[in-house]
Coordinates of C-alpha atoms in Angstrom, one line a residue:
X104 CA 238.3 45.1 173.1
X105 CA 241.9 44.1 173.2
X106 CA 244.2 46.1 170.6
X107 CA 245.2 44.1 167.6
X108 CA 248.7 43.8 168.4
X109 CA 247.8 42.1 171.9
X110 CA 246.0 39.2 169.5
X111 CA 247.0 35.6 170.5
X112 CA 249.7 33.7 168.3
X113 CA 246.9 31.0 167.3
X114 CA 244.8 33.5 165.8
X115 CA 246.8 35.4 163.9
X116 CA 248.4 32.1 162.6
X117 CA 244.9 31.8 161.4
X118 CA 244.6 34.7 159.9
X119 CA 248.4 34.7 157.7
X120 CA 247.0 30.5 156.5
X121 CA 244.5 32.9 154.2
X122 CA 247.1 35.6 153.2
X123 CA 248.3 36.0 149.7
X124 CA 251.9 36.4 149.7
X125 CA 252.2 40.6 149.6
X126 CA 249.5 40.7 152.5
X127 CA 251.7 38.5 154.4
X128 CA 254.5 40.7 153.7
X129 CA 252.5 43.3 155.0
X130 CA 251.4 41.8 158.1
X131 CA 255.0 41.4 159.1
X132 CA 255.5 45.1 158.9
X133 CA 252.7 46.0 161.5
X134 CA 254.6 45.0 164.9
X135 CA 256.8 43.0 166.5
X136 CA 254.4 40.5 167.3
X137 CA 253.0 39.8 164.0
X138 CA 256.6 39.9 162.4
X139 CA 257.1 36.6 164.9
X140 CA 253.9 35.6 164.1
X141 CA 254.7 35.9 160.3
X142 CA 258.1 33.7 160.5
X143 CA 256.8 31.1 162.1
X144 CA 254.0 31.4 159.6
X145 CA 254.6 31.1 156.1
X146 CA 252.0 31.8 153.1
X147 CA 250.0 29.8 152.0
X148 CA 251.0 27.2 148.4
X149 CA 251.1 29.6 145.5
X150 CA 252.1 30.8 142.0
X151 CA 254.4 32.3 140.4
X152 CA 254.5 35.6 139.5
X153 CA 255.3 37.0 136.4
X154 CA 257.8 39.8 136.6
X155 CA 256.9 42.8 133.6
X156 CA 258.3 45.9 132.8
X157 CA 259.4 49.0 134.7
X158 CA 256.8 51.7 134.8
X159 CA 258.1 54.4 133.0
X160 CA 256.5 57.1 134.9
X161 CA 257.1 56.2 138.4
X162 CA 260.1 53.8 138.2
X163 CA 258.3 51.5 140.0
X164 CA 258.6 47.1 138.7
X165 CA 255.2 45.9 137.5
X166 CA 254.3 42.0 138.5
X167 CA 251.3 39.4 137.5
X168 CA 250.0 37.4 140.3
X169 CA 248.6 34.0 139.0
X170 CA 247.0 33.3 141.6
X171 CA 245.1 36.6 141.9
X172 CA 244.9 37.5 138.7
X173 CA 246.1 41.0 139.6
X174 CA 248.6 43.3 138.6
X175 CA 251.1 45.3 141.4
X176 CA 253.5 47.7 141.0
X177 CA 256.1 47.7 143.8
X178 CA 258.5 49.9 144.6
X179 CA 262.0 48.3 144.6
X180 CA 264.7 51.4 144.0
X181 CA 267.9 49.2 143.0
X182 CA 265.7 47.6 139.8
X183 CA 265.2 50.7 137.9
X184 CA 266.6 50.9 134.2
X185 CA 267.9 47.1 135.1
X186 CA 266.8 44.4 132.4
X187 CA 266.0 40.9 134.0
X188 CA 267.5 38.5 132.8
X189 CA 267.0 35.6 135.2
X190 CA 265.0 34.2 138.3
X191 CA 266.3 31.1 140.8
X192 CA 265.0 30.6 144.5
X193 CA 263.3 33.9 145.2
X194 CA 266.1 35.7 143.7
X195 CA 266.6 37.9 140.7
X196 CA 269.1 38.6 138.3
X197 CA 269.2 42.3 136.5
X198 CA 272.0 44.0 134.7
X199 CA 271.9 48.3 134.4
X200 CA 272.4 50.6 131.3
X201 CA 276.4 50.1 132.1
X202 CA 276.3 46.4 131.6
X203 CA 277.0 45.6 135.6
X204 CA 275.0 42.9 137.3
X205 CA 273.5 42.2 140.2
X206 CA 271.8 39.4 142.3
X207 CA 268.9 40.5 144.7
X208 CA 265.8 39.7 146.8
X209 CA 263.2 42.3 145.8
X210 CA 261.4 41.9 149.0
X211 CA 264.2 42.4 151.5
X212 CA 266.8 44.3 149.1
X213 CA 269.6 42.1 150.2
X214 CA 271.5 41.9 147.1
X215 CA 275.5 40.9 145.6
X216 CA 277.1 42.8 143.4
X217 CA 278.4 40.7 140.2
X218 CA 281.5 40.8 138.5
X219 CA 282.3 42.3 134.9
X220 CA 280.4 40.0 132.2
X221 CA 282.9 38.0 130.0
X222 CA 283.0 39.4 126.4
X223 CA 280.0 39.0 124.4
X224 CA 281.5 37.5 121.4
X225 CA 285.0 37.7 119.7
X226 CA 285.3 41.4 118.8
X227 CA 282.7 43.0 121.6
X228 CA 284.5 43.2 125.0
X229 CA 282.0 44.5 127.3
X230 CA 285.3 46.1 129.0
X231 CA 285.6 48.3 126.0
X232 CA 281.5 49.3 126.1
X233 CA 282.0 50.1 129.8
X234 CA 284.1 53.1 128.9
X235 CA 282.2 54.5 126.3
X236 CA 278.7 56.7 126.7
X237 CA 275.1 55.1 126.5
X238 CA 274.7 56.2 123.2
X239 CA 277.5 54.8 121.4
X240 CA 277.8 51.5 119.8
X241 CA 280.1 48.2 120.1
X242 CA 280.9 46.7 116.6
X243 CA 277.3 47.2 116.4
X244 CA 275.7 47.0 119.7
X245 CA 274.1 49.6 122.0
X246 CA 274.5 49.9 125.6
X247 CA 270.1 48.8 125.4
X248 CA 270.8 46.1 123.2
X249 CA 274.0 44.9 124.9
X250 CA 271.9 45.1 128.3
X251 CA 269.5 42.7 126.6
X252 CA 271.8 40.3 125.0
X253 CA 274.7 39.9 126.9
X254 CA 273.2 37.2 129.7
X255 CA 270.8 34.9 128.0
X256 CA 269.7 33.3 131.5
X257 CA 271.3 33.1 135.2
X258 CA 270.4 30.1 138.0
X259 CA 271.5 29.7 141.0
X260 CA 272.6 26.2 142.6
X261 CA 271.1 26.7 146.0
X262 CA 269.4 29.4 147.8
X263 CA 271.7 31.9 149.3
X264 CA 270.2 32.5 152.6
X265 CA 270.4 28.6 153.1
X266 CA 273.9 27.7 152.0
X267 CA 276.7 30.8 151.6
X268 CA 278.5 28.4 149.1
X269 CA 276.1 28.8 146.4
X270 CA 277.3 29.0 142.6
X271 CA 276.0 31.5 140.3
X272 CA 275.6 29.9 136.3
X273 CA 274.8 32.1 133.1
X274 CA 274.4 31.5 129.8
X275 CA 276.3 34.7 128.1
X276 CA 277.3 35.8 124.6
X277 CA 276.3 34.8 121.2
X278 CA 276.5 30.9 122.0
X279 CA 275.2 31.0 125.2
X280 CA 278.4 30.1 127.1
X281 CA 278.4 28.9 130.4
X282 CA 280.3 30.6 133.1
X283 CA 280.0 30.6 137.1
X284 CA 281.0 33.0 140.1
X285 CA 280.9 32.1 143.6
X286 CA 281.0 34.2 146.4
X287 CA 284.4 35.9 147.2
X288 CA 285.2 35.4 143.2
X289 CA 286.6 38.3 141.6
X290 CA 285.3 37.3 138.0
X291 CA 283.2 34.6 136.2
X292 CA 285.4 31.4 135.2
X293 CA 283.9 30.7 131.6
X294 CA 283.7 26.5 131.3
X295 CA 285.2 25.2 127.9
X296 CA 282.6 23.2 125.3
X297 CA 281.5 22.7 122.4
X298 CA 281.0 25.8 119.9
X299 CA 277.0 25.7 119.7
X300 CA 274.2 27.7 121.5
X301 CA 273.6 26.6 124.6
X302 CA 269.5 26.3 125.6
X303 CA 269.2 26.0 129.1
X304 CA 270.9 24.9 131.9
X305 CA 269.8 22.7 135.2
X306 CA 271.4 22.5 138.9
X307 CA 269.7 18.7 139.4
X308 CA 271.2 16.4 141.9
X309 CA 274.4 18.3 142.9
X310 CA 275.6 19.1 139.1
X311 CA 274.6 21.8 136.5
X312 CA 273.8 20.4 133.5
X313 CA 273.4 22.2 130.0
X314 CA 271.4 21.2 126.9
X315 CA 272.4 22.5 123.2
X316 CA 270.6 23.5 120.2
X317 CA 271.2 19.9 118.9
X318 CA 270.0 18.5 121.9
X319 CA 273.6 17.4 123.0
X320 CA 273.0 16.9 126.9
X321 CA 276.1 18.0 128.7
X322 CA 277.0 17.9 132.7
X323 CA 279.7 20.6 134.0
X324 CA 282.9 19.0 135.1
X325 CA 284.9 21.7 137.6
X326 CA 288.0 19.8 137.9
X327 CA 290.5 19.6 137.3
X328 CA 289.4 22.5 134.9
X329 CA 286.0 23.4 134.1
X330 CA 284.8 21.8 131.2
X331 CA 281.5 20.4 129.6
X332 CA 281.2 16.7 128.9
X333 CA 278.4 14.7 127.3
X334 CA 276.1 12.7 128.9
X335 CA 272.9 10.3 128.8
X336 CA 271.4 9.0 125.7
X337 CA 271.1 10.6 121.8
X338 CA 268.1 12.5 122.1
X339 CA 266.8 13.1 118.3
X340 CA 265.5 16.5 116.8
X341 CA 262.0 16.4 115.1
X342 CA 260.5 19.8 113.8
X343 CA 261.2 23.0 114.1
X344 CA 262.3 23.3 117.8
X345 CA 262.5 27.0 119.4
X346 CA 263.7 26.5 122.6
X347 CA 264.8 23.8 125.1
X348 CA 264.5 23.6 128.7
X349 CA 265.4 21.4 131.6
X350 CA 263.3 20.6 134.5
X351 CA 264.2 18.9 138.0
X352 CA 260.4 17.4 138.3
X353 CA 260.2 15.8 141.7
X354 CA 263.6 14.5 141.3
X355 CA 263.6 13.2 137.7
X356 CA 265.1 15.3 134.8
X357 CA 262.6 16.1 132.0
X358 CA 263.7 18.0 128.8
X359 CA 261.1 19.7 127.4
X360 CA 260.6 21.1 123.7
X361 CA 259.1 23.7 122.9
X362 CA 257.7 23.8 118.5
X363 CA 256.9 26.7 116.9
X364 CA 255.0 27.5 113.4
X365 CA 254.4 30.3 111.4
X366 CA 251.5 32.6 112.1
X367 CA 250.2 36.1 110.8
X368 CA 252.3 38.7 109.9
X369 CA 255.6 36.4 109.4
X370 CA 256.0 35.8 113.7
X371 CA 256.6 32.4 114.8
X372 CA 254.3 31.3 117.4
X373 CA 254.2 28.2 119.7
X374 CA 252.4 25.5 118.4
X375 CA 252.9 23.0 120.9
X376 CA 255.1 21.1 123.4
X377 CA 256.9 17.9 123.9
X378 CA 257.9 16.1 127.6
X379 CA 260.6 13.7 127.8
X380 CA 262.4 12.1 130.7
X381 CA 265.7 11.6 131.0
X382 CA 267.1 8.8 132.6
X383 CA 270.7 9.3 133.1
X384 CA 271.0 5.7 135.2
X385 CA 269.7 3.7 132.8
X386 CA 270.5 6.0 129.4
X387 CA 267.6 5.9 127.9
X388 CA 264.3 8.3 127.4
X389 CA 260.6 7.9 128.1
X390 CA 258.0 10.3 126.4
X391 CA 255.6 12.1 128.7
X392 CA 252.0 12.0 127.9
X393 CA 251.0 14.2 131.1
X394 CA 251.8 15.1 134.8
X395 CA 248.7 14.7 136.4
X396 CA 248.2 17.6 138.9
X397 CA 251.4 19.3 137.8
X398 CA 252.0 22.4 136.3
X399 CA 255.1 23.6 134.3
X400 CA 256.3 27.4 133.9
X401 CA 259.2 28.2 131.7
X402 CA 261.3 30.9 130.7
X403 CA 263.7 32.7 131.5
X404 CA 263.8 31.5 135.0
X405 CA 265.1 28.6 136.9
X406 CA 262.0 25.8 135.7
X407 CA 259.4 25.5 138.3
X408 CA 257.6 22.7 138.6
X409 CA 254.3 23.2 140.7
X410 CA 251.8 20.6 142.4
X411 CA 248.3 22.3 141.0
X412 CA 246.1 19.6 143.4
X413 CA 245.4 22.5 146.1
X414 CA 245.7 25.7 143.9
X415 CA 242.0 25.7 141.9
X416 CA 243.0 28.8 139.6
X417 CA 246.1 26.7 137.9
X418 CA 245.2 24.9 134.8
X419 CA 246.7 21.3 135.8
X420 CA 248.8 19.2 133.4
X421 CA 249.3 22.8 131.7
X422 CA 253.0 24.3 130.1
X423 CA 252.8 28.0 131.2
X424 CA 255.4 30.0 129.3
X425 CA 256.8 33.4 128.2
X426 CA 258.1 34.9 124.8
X427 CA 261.2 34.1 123.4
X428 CA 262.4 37.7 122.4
X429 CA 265.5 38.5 123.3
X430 CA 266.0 42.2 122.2
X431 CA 264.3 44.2 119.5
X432 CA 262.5 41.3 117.1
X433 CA 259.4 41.6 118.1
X434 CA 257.6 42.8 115.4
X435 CA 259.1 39.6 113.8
X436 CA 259.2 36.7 116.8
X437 CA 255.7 38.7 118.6
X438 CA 255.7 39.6 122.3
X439 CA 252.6 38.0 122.4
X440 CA 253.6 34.4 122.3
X441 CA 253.1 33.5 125.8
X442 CA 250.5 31.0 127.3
X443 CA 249.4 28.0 129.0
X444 CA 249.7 24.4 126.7
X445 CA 247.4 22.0 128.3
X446 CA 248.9 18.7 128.0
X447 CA 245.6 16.7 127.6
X448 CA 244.0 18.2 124.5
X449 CA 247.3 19.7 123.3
X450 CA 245.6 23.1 122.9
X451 CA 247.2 26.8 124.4
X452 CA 244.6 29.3 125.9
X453 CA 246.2 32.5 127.8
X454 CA 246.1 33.2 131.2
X455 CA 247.0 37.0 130.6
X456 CA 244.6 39.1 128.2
X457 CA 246.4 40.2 125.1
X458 CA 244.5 43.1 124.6
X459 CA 246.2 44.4 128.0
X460 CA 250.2 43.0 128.4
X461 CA 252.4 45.4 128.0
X462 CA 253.9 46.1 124.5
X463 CA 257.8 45.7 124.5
X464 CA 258.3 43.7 127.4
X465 CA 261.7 41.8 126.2
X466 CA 261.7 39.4 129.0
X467 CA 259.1 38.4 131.6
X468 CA 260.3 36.0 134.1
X469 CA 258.4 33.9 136.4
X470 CA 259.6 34.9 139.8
X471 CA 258.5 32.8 143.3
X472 CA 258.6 35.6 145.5
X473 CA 260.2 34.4 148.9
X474 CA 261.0 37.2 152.0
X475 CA 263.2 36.3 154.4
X476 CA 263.4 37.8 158.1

């Protein structure tokens, strides 16, 4: 019997169209002939992943796999005591207990170093909290609740193994500020705006755009200065509105609202969630009542959009989404308050048993994981 490495290219094509995405990784490890086999052969359609908590024992970073419905913990040395605080292309974004970021690919460790964070507010320079110990406080803040707060989201405009030009955009600070780096920077250009909290923001159609508590829809303007300026139509607040997001979905822009209500124990919960496209052309909106096979996961993350039509296991014309805790309110706002909203019936169901996710996790982010040769 030939040895497994002698097997024909064909075959073990066949063989990685039937891998889930770690066993691919794994099969690329063997030899050098599955490796090539493995590049030419990507996985299979799947979904994302949700990125937990640090193991406390072993150090090692816990994920979900949808599409399995199984849990790994993964080794990945240059995460540990790193809060996430953002996923975009395959990449992630974590900051340590001394308030320094990085940008990395968990699955090949290639990773940038980020600059010093701009200051979280007025009177808190993060400068200031970089010379002190972990254990003292910033008008207030710990170097843990700092770590949490500081960077309320992080994209990226393009992959950077595809284009070296990419652009790096957070929301930081106690308004959720927008400010970018690109590569060879030496610190994070903060863009001027309006003084409100900033929700999300959205690299759609060669510009980032940026949506604000009042529903103000905003695109960046880099020159001559970087600034924010309005755009599109008035877009009207009904209800008590959580959080908003902004989704590229197969190249139109949809805002999406997320409502809350009161529950037990004085925590807001999700109630339910409204879809609106934005058409910038024309200036005007369009309610959306469903999208068909589609399925939508938010949070902290770079909004993925997902065609559901060949993945059986992913509740189509659903809303899957995470928590909206930032730091320590979770006895308040509930860690629990994640799901899947099914568009059609307008009910949530969870896709991840209470009874079992983890406890204080401040932040999981759905994570496409992508490994590059």
């Amino acid at each position: 019997m030939a040895a497994w490495s002698d097997l024909t290219f064909d075959v073990l094509e066949l063989i990685t169209s039937f891998l889930p995405f770690l066993d691919h990784y794994r099969f690329g490890a063997v030899c050098k002939n599955w490796r090539s086999v493995s590049k030419r052969s990507p996985p299979p359609p799947q979904l994302p992943w949700l990125l937990l908590e640090e193991d406390k024992e072993t150090g090692k970073r816990k994920f979900y796999s949808l599409s399995e419905a199984k849990n790994y913990s993964i080794e990945i040395p240059e995460l540990r005591g790193r809060y996430i605080c953002g996923s975009s292309h395959g990449w992630l974004f974590a900051i340590d207990i001394k308030i320094a970021g990085i940008l990395i690919n968990p699955f090949t460790r290639e990773c940038y170093e980020l600059p010093r964070f701009p200051a979280y507010g007025k009177d808190t320079d993060v400068t200031t909290l970089i010379e002190k110990k972990p254990s003292d406080c910033v008008k207030g803040y710990t170097f843990e609740e700092m770590q949490t707060l500081l960077v309320f989201k992080a994209i990226l405009s393009h992959d950077p193994k595809e284009r070296s030009d990419f652009t790096v955009m957070i929301l930081f600070g106690e308004f959720h500020t927008l400010a970018f780096w690109r590569p060879g920077d030496s610190s994070w250009t903060v863009v001027d705006g309006p003084k409100r909290r900033m929700e999300d923001v959205l690299y759609f159609k060669g510009n980032f755009y940026v949506i604000s508590s009042m529903n103000g829809l905003y695109v960046v303007d880099f020159e001559p200065e970087p600034k924010l300026r309005k755009v599109g139509p008035e877009i009207r607040i009904e209800g008590c509105v959580l959080q908003s997001y902004l989704t590229d979905f197969d190249g139109n822009m949809l805002l999406i609202e997320r409502y809350g209500r009161s529950s037990k124990n004085n925590r807001i919960d999700t109630a339910r969630f409204t879809v609106i496209e934005i058409d910038l052309e024309e200036h005007c909106l369009y309610e959306c009542y469903d999208i068909d096979d589609y399925a939508l996961f938010l949070g902290r993350n770079s909004s993925i959009a997902v065609d559901s039509s060949h993945l059986p296991e992913c509740k189509k014309n659903g809303i899957y989404f995470t928590h909206l805790t930032e730091s320590h309110s979770g006895d308040e706002f509930g860690f629990h308050d994640l799901g899947v909203f099914d568009m059609a019936d307008k009910t949530i169901s969870t896709f991840y048993a209470v009874e079992v996710f983890p406890r204080r996790v401040d932040s999981p982010v759905w994570f496409i994981p992508k490994r590059f040769w």
